[in-house]
Short mmCIF file of C-alpha atoms in Angstrom, two decimals:
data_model
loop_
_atom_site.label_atom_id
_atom_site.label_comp_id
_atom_site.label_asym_id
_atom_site.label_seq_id
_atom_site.Cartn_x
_atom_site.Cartn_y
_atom_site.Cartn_z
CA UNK A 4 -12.43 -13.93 -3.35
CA UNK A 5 -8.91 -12.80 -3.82
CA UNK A 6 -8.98 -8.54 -4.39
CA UNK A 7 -7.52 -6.95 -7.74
CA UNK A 8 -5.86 -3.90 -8.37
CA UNK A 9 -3.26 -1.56 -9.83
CA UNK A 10 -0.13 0.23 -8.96
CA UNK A 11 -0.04 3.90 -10.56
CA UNK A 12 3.43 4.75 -10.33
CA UNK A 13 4.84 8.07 -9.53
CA UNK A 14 6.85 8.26 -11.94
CA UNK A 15 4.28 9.01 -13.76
CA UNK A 16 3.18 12.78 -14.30
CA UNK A 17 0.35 13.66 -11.39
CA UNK A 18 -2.06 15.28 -14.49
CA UNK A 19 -2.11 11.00 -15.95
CA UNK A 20 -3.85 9.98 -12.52
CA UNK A 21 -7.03 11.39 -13.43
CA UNK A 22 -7.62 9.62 -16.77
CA UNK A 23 -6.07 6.37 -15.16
CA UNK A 24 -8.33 6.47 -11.92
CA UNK A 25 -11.17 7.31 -14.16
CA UNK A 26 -10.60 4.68 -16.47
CA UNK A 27 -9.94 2.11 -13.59
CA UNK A 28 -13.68 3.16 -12.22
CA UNK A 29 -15.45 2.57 -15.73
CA UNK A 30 -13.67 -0.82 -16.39
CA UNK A 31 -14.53 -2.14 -12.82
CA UNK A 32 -11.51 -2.60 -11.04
CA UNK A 33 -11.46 -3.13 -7.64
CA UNK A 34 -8.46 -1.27 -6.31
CA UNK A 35 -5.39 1.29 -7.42
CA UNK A 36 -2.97 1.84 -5.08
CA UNK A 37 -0.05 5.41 -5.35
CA UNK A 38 2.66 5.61 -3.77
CA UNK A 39 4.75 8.06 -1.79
CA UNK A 40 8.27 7.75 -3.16
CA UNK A 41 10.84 10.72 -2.89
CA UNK A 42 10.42 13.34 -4.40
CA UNK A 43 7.61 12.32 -6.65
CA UNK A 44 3.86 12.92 -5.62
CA UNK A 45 2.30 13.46 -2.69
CA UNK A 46 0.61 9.87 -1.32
CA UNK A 47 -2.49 11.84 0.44
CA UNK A 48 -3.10 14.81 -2.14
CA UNK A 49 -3.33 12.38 -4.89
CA UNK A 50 -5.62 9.84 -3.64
CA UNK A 51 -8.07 12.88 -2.57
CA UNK A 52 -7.77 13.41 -6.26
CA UNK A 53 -8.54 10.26 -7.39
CA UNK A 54 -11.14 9.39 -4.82
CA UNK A 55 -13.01 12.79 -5.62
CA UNK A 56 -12.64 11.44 -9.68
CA UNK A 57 -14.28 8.16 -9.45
CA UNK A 58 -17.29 6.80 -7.80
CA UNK A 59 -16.57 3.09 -6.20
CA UNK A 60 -13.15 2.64 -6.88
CA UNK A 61 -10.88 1.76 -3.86
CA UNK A 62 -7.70 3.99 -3.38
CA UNK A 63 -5.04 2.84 -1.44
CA UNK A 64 -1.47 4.76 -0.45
CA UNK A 65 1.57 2.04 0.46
CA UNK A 66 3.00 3.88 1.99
CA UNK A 67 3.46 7.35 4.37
CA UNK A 68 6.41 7.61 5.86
CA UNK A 69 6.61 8.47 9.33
CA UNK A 70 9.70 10.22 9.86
CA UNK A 71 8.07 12.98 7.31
CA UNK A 72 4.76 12.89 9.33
CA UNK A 73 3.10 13.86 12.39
CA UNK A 74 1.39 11.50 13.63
CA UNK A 75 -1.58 13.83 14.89
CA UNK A 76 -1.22 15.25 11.21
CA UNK A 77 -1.73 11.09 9.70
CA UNK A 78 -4.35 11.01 11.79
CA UNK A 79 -6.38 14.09 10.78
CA UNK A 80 -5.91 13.64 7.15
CA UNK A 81 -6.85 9.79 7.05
CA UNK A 82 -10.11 10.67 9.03
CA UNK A 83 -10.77 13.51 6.56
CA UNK A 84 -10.15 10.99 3.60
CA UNK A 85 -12.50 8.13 5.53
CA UNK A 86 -15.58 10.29 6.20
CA UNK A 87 -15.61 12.13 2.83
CA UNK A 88 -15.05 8.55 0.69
CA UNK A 89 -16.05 5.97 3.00
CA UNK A 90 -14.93 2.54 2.94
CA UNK A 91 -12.94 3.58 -0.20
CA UNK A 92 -9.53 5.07 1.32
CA UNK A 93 -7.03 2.63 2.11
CA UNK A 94 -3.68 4.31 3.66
CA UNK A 95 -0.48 2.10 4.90
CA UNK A 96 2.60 3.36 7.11
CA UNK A 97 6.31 2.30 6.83
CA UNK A 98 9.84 3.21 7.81
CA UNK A 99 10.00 5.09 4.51
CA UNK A 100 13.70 4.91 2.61
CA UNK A 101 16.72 5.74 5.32
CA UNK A 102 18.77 7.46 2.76
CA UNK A 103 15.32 9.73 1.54
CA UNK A 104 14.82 10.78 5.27
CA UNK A 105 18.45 11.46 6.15
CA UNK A 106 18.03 13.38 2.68
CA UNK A 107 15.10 15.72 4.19
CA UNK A 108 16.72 16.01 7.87
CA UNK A 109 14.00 13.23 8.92
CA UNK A 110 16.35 10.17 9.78
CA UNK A 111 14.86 8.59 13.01
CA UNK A 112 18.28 6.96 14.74
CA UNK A 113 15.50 4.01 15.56
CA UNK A 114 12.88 3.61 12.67
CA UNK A 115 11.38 0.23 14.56
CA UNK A 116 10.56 2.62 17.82
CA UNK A 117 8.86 5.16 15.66
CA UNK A 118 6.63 3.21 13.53
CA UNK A 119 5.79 1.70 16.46
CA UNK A 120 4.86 4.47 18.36
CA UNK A 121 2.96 6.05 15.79
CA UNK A 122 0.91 3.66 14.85
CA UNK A 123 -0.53 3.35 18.73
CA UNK A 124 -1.19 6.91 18.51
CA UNK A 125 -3.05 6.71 15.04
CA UNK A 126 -5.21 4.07 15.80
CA UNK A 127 -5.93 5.30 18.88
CA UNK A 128 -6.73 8.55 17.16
CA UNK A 129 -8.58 7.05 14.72
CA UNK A 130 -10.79 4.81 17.50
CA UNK A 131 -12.02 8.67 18.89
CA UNK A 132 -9.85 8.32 21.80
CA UNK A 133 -8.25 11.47 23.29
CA UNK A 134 -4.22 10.70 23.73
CA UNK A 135 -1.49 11.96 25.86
CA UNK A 136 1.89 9.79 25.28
CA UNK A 137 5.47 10.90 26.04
CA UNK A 138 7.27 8.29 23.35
CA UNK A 139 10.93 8.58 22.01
CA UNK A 140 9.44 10.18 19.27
CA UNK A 141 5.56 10.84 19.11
CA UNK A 142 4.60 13.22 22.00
CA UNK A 143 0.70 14.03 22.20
CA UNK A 144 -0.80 15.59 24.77
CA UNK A 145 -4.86 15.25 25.31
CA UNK A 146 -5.19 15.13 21.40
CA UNK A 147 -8.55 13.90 20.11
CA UNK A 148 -9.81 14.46 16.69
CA UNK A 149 -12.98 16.48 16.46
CA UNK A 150 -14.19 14.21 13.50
CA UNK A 151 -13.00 10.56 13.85
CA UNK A 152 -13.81 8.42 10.91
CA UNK A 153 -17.40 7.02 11.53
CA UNK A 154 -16.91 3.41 11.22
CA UNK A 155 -12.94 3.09 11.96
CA UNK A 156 -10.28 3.07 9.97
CA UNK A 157 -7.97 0.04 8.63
CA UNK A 158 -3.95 0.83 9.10
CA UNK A 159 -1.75 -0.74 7.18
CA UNK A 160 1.92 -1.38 7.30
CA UNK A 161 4.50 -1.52 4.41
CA UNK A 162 6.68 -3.75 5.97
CA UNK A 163 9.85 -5.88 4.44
CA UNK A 164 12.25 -7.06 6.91
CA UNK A 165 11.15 -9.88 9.46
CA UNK A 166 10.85 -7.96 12.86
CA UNK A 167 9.19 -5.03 10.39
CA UNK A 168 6.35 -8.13 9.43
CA UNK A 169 5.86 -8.82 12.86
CA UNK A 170 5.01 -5.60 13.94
CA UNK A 171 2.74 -5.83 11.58
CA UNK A 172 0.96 -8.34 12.61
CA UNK A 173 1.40 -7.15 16.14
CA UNK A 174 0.11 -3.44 15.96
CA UNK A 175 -1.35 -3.06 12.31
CA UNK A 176 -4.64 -3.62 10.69
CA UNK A 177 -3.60 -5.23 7.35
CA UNK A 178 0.14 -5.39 5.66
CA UNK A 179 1.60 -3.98 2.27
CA UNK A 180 4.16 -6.06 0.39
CA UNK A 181 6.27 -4.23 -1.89
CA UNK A 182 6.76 -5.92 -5.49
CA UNK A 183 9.40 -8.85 -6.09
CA UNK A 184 8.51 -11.14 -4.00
CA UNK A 185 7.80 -14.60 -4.90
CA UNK A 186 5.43 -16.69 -3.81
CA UNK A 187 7.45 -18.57 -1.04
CA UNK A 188 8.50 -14.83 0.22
CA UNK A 189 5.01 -14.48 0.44
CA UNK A 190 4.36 -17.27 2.59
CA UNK A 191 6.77 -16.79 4.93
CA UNK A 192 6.06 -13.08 5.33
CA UNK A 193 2.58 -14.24 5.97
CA UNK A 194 4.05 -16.60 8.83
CA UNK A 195 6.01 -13.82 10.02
CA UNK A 196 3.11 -11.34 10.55
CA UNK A 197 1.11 -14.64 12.26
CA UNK A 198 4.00 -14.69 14.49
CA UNK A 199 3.15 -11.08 15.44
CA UNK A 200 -0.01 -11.31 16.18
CA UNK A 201 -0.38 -14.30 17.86
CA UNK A 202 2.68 -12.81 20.62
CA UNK A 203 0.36 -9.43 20.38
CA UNK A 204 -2.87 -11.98 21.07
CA UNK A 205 -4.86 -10.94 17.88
CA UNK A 206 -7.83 -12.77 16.33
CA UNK A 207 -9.25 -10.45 14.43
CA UNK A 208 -8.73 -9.76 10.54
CA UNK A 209 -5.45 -8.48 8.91
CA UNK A 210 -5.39 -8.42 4.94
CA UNK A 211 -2.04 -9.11 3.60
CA UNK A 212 -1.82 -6.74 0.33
CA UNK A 213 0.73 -7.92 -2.13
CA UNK A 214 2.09 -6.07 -4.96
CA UNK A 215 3.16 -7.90 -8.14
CA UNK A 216 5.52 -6.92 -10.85
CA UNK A 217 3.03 -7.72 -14.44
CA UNK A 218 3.80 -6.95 -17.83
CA UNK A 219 1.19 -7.93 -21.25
CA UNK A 220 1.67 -7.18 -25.14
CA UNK A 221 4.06 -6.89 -27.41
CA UNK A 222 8.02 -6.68 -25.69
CA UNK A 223 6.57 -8.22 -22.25
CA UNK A 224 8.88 -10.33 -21.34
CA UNK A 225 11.76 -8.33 -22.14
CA UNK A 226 10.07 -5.68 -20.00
CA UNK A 227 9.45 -7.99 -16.91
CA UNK A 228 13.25 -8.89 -17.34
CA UNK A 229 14.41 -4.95 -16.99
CA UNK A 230 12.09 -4.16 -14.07
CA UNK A 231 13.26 -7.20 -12.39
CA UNK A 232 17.16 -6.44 -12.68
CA UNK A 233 16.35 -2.42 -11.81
CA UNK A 234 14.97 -3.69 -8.72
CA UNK A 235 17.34 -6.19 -7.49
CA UNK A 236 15.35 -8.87 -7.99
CA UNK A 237 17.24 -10.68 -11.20
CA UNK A 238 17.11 -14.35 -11.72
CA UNK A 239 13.65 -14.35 -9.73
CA UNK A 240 11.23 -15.31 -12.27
CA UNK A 241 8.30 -16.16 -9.73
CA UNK A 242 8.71 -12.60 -8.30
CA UNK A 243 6.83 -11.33 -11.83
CA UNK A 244 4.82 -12.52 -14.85
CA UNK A 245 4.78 -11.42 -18.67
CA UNK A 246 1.89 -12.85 -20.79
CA UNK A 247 -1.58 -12.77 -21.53
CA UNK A 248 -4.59 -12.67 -19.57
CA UNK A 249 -4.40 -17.00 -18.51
CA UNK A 250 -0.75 -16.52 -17.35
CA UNK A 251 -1.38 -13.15 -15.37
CA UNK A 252 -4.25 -14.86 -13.25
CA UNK A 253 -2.23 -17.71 -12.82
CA UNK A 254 0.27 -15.86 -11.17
CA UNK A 255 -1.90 -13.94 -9.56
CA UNK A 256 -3.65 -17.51 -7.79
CA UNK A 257 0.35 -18.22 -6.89
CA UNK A 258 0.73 -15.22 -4.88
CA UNK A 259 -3.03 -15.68 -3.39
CA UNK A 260 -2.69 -19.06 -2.32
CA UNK A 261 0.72 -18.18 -0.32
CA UNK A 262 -1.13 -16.03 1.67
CA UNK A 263 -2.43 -12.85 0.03
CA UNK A 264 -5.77 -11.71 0.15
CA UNK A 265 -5.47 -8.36 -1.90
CA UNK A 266 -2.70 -8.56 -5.36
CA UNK A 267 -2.10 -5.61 -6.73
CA UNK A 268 -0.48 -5.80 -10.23
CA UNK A 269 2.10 -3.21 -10.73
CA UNK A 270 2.79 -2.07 -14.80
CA UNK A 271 6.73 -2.12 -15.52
CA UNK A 272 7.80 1.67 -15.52
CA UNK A 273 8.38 1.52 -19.15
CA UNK A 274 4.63 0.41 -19.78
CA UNK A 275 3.30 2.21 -23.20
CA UNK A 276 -0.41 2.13 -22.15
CA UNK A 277 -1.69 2.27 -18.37
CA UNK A 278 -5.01 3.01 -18.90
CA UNK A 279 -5.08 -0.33 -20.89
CA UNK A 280 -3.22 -2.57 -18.97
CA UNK A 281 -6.03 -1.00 -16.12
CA UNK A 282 -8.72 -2.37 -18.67
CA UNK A 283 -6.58 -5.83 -19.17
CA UNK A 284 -6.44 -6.34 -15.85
CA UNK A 285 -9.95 -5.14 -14.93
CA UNK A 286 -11.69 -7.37 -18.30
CA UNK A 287 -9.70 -9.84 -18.79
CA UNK A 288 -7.62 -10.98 -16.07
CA UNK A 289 -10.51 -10.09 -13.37
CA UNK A 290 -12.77 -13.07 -15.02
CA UNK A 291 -10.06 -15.31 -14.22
CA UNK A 292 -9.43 -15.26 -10.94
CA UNK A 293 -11.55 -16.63 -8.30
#
């Protein structure tokens, strides 16, 4: 069955998480996913916070970015997150925005060498192993974490361009697409990140995690149309969906069937009521899809 959630957007203030986490937890929903854009919120301080506020939802982060990060310091912090909520934290990686990092001093002069070199440390980490590596960028030497996550953890990867989606598939756990895509840029990301693992010679499983640009009630449509052209997406009217409860979860069975497992509706920045378009999506649209 194809995964539900919601984006809370950091544009937000942090103080509206806790009533929208909350209210995501009483209505049911599955999953609600924060971001780490600059210089809103912090990805890992506010999913503590939400995780700590609700009892079975799922909080997911997409996504860290390395440059900022450590990956010894990733490492500890999603094995903190892992034992203390676990099977509830879900945290992705990425390349982060190249004109945020040059903006923080944090520019890596090759982002592809650096997300791939942490993310062999941090699962490694995250496996219990102790690791000593002497990378272009990540240098460890005989780090182990004293308190692994029990069971494992899942790393994702925000990923966008192709040889981004094939690392993916390569080195990752599961994949984070950003909103705007449609449903035949789903599919072929999907193909790309099969590409990747089948060079990398990996059976196991790797959820694709899409998020999708949604907008209900009154002014929809013109709201859909706005977030759409502030994105760069304009013109793509498969890459988001304005209506009621029927046309969301059709959409929603679009981007599923080209090769999501997870969709992750994401309110239009000017949307007048999160904690009911959580509920909408939770009671009404939930029902829908299979």
């Amino acid at each position: 069955m194809t995964a539900l959630g919601v984006v809370f957007r950091p544009q937000l203030p942090p103080e509206r998480l806790r009533d929208v986490a909350r209210a995501a937890d009483a209505a049911g929903l599955e999953e609600l996913w924060l971001w780490e854009d600059c210089f809103l919120e912090s990805g890992i301080a506010a999913m503590a916070a939400a995780l700590a506020w609700t009892e079975r939802l799922r909080v997911g982060v997409g996504l860290l970015p390395v440059p900022f990060r450590n990956a010894a310091l990733t490492s500890m912090e999603t094995a903190t997150l892992h034992r203390l909520f676990p099977g509830r934290a879900k945290l992705a990686v990425g390349h982060g925005v190249q004109d945020w990092m040059a903006q923080v001093g944090a520019r890596a002069e090759s982002p592809m060498t650096l997300l791939t070199e942490h993310l062999s440390a941090m699962r490694a980490l995250l496996r219990g192993e102790r690791v000593t590596t002497q990378g272009r960028y990540v240098r460890l030497d005989g780090v182990a974490l004293d308190w692994p996550p029990k069971e494992g953890a899942a790393v994702y990867v925000g990923a966008t361009g192709p040889r981004t989606l094939r690392l993916a598939g390569a080195a990752a756990d599961g994949t984070i697409l950003t909103a705007g895509r449609t449903p035949d840029e789903v599919r072929r990301a999907r193909e790309l990140i099969e590409e990747g693992r089948t060079e990398a010679g990996r059976t196991g499983p790797h959820e694709v995690v899409a998020y999708f640009n949604a907008a209900t009630g009154p002014g929809a449509d013109a709201r859909i149309e706005a977030e759409l052209a502030a994105s760069g997406d304009a013109g793509k009217t498969e890459a988001g969906v304005a209506g009621d409860a029927g046309a969301v979860a059709e959409a929603v069975r679009r981007i599923a069937d080209a090769g999501a497992d997870t969709v992750i509706l994401q309110p239009t920045a000017d949307e007048p009521d999160v904690e009911g378009f959580v509920r909408f999506v939770a009671g009404e649209v939930r029902p829908l899809v299979a």
